mmCIF file of C-alpha atoms in Angstrom:
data_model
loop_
_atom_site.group_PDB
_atom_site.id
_atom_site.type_symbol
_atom_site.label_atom_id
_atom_site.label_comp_id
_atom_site.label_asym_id
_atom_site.label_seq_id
_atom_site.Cartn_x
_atom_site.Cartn_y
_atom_site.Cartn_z
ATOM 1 C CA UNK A 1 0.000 0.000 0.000
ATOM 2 C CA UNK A 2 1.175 3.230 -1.151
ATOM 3 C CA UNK A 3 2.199 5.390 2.151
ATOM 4 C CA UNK A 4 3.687 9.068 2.522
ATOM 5 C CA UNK A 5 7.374 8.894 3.988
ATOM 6 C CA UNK A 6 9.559 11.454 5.769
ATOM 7 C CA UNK A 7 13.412 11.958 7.066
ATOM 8 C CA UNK A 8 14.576 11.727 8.981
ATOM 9 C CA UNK A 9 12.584 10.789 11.901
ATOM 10 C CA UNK A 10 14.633 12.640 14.526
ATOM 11 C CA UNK A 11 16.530 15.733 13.801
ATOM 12 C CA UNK A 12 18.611 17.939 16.852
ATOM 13 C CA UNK A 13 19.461 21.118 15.688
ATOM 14 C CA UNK A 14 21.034 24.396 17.500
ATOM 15 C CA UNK A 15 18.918 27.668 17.869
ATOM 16 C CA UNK A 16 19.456 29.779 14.764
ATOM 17 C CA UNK A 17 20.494 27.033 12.408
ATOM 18 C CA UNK A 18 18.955 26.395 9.251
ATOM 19 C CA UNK A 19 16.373 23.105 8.498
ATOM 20 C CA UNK A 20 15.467 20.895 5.851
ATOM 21 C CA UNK A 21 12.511 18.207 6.431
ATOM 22 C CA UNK A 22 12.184 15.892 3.818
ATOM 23 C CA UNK A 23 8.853 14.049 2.241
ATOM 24 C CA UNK A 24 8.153 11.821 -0.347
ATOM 25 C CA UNK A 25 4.110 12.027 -0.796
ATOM 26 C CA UNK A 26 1.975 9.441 -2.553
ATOM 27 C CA UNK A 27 2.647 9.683 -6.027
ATOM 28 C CA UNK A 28 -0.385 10.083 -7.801
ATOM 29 C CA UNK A 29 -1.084 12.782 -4.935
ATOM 30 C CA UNK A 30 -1.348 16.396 -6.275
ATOM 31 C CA UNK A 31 -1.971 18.241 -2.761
ATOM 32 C CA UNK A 32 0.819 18.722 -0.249
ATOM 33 C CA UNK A 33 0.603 19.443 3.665
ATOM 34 C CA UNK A 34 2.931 20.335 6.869
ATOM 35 C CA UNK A 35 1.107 20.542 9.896
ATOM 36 C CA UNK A 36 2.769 20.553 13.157
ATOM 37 C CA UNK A 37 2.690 18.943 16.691
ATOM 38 C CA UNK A 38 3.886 20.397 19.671
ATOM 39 C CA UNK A 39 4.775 17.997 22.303
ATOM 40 C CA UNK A 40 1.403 17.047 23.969
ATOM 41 C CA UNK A 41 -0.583 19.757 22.139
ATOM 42 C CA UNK A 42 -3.191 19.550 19.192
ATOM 43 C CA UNK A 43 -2.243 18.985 15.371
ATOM 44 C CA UNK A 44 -1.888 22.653 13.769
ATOM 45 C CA UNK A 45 -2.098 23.755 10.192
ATOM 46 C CA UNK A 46 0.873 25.067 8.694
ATOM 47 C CA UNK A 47 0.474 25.089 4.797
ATOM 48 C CA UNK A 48 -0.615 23.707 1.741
ATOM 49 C CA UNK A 49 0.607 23.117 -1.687
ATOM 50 C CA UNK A 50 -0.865 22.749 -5.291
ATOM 51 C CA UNK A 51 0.212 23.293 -8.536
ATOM 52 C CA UNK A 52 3.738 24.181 -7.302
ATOM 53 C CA UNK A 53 2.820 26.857 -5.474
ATOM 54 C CA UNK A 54 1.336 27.896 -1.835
ATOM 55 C CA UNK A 55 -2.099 27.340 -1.801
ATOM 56 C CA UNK A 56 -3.252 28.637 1.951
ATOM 57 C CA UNK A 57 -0.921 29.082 4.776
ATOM 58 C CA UNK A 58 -1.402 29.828 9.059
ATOM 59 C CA UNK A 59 -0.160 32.744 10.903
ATOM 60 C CA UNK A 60 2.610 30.505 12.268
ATOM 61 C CA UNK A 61 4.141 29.851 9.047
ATOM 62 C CA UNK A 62 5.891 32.975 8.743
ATOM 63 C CA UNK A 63 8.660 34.170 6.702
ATOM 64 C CA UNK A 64 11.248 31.764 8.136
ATOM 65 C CA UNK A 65 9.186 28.909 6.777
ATOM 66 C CA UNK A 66 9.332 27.780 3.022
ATOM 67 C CA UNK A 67 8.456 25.007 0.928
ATOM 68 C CA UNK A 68 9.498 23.535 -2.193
ATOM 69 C CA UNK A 69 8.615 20.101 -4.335
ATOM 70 C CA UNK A 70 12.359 20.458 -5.869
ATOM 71 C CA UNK A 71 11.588 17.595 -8.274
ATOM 72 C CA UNK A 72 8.936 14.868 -8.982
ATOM 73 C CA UNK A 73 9.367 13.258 -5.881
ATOM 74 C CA UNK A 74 10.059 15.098 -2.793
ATOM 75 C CA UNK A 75 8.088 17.689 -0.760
ATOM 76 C CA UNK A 76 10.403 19.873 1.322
ATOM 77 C CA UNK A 77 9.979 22.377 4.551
ATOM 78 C CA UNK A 78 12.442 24.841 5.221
ATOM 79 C CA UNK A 79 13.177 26.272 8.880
ATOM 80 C CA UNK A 80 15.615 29.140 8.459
ATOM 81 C CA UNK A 81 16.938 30.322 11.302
ATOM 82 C CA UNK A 82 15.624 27.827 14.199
ATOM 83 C CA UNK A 83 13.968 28.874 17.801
ATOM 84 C CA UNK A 84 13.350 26.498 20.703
ATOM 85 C CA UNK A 85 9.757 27.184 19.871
ATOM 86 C CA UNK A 86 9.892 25.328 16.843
ATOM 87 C CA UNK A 87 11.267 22.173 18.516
ATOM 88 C CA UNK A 88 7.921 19.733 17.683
ATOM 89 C CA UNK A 89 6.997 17.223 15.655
ATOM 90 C CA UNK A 90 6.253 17.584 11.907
ATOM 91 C CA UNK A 91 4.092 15.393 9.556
ATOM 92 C CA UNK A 92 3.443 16.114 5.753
ATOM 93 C CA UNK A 93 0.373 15.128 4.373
ATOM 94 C CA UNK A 94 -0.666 14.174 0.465
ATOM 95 C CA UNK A 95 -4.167 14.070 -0.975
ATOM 96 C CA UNK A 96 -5.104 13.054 -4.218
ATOM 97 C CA UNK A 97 -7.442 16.169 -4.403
ATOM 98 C CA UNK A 98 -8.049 19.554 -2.126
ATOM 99 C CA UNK A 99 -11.399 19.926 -0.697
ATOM 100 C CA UNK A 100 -12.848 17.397 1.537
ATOM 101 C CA UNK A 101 -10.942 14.146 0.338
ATOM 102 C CA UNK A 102 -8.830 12.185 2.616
ATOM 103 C CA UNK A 103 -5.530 13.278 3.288
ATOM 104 C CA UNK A 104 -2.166 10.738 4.391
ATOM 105 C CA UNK A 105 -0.064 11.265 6.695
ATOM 106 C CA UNK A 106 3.535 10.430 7.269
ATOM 107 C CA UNK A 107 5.209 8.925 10.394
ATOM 108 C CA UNK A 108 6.685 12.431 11.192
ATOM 109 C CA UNK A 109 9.759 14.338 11.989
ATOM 110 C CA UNK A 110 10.782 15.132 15.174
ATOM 111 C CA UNK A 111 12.308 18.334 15.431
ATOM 112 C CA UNK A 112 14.491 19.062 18.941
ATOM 113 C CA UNK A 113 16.050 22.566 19.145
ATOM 114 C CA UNK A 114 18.546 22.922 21.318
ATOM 115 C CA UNK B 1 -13.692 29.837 10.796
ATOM 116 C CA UNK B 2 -13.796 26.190 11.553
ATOM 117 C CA UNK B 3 -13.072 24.441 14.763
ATOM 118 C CA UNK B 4 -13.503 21.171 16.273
ATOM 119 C CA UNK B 5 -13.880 20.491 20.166
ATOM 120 C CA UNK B 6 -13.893 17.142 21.456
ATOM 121 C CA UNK B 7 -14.122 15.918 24.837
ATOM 122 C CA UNK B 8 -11.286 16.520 27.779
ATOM 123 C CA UNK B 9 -9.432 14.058 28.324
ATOM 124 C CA UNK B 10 -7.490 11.357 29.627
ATOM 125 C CA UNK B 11 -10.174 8.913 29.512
ATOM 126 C CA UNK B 12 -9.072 5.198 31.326
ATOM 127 C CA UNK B 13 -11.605 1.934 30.756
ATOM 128 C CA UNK B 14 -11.338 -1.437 31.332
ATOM 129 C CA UNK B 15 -10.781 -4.266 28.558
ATOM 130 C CA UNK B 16 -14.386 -4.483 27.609
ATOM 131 C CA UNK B 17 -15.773 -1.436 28.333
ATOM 132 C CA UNK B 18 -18.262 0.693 25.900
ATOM 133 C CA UNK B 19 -16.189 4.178 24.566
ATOM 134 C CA UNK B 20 -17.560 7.093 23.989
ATOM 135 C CA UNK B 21 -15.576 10.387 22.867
ATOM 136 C CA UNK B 22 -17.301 13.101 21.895
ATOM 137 C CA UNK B 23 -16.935 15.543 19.179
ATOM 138 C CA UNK B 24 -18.395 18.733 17.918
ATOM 139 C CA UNK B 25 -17.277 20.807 14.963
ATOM 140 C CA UNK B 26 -18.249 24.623 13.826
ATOM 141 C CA UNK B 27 -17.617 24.861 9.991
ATOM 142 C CA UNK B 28 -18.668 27.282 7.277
ATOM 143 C CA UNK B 29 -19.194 25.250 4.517
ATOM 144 C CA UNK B 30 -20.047 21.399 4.478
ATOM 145 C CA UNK B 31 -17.188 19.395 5.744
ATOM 146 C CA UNK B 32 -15.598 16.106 5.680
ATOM 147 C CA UNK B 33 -15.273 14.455 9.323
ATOM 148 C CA UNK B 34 -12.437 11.992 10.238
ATOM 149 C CA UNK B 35 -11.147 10.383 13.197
ATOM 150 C CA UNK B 36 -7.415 9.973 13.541
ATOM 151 C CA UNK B 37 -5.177 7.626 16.154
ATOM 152 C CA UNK B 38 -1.896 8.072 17.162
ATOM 153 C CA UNK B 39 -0.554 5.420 18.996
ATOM 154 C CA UNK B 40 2.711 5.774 21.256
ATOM 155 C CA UNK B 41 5.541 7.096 19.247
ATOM 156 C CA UNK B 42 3.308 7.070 16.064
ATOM 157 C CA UNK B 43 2.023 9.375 13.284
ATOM 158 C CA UNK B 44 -1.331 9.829 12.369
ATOM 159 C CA UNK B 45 -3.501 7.089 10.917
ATOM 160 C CA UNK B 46 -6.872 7.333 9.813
ATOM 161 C CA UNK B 47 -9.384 5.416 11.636
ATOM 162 C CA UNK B 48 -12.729 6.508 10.105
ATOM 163 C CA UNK B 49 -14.307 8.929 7.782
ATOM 164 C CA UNK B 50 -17.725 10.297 6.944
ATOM 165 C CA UNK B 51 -18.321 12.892 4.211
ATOM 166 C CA UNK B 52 -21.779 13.858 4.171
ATOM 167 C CA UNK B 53 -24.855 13.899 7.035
ATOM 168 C CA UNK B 54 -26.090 11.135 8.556
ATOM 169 C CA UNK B 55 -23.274 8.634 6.827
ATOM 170 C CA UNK B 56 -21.845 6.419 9.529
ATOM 171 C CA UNK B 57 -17.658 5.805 9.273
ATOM 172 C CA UNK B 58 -16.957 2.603 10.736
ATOM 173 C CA UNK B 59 -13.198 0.918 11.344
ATOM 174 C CA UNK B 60 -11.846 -1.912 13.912
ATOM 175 C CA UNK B 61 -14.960 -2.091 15.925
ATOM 176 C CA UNK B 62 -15.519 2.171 15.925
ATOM 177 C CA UNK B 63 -18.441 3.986 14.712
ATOM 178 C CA UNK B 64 -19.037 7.735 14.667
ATOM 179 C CA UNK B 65 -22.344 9.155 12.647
ATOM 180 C CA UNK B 66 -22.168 12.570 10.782
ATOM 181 C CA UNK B 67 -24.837 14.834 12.793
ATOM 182 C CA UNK B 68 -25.353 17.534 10.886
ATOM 183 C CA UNK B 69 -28.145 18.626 13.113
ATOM 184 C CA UNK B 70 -26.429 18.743 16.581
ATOM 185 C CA UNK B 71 -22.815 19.288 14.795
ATOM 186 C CA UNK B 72 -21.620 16.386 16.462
ATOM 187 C CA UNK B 73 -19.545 13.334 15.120
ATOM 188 C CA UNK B 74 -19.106 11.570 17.969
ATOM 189 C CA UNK B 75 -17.035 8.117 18.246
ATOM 190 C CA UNK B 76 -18.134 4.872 19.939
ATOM 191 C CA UNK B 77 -16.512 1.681 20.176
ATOM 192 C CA UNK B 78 -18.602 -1.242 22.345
ATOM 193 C CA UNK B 79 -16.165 -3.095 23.621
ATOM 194 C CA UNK B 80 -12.489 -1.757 23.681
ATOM 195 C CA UNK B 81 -8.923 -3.681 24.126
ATOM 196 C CA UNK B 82 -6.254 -2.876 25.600
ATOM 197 C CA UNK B 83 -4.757 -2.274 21.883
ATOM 198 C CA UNK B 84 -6.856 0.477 21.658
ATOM 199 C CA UNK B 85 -4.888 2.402 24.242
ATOM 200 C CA UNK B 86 -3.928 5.580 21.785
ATOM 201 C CA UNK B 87 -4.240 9.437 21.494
ATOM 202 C CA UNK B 88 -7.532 10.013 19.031
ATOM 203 C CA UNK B 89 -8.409 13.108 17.111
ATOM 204 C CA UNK B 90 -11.484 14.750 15.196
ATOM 205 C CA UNK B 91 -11.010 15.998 12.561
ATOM 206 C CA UNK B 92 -12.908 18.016 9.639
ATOM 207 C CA UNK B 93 -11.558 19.248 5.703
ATOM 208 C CA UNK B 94 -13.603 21.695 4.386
ATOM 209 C CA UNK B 95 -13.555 22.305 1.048
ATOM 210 C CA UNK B 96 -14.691 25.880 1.037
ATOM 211 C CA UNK B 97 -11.326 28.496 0.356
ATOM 212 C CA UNK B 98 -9.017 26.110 2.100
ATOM 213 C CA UNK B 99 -7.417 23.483 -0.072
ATOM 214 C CA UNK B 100 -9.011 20.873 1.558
ATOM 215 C CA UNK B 101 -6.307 21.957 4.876
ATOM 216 C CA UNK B 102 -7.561 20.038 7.980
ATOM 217 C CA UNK B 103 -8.547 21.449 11.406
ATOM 218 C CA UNK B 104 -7.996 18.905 14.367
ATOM 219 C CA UNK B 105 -9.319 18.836 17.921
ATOM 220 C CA UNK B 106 -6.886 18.854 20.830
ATOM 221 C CA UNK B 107 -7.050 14.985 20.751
ATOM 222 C CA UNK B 108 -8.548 12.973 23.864
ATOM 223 C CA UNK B 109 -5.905 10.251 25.431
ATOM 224 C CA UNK B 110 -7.588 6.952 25.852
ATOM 225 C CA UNK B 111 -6.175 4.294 28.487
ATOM 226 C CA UNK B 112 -7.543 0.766 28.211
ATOM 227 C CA UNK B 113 -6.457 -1.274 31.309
ATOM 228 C CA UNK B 114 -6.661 -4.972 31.348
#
């Protein structure tokens, strides 16, 4: 069964370095997702992605947060300069189609800021 | 904008014991509903769905029925396992403006002791 994968599973960075969390969605998928997960806390919105561009994005994701689909394959979210509020865990979701279909999610990324 | 609530948390049962965990939802347009599980050290999995009123989702034993009349989509299982023990979350996608981005409740913790 097709699934949505993500690396690396755990990654420790120091505050003010720069991020890279990696996803492969499902491959017939056209919509892409980040949400995040702060330790013990609720599953918040942080973008979407159609058509290779933005299609809606939260408050939180602000200008130190990018994304990119650099080729066929991979769906990528940038952190540029890291704070220990970021430190959470990340999942990507795919979804064959916007709107009210059923989105996958990966297995996540934990993100630790030191 | 939308919003889902579901009921506080932790919740501890017994092997055998009926669940219920409510859910309510406030949307603008006419949403999706889904109920996620995370289990220990997991990412999100889908558990059940239900895209229109009155349609039941049913997976593993759960049930939750669309209400679009009380805004509720609550989930029930009548006998749960130990197994079970996992963090669950409502969920709706609303097609509306938003890409289909989803908007999850603070999850409710479920213990299942044998």
């Amino acid at each position: 069964e097709p699934e949505v994968t993500q690396t690396p599973s755990h990654q420790v960075t120091q505050m003010g370095q720069e991020v890279i969390l990696r996803c492969v969605p499902i491959s017939n998928h056209l919509y892409f997702y980040w949400y995040r997960q702060i330790l013990g806390q609720k599953v918040e919105f942080l973008v979407s992605f159609y058509n290779n561009e933005i299609s809606e994005k939260s408050e939180i994701f602000d200008d130190q947060f990018s994304v990119e689909r650099p080729d066929g394959s991979n769906f990528t979210l940038k952190i540029r300069s890291t704070k220990l509020e970021d430190s959470a865990m990340y999942f990507c979701a795919s979804s064959v189609s916007g709107g009210v279909n059923e989105q996958f999610f990966g297995p996540g990324t934990r993100l630790t800021v030191l | 904008g939308n919003s889902v609530t579901q009921m506080e948390g932790p919740v501890t049962l017994s092997e055998e014991a009926f669940l219920t965990i409510n859910c309510t939802y406030t949307a603008t347009g006419y949403p999706s509903l889904f109920w996620y599980v995370q289990y220990p050290g997991e990412g999100l999995q889908l558990l059940l769905k239900a895209t229109k009123a009155d349609d039941k989702g049913s997976n593993k034993g759960f049930e939750a029925t669309y209400r679009k009349e009380t805004t509720s989509f609550h989930l029930e299982k009548g006998s749960v396992q130990v197994s079970d023990s996992a963090v669950y979350f409502c969920a709706l996608s609303d097609q509306g403006t938003n890409a289909g981005k989803s908007t999850f409740g603070d999850g409710t913790t479920l213990t299942v002791k044998p």
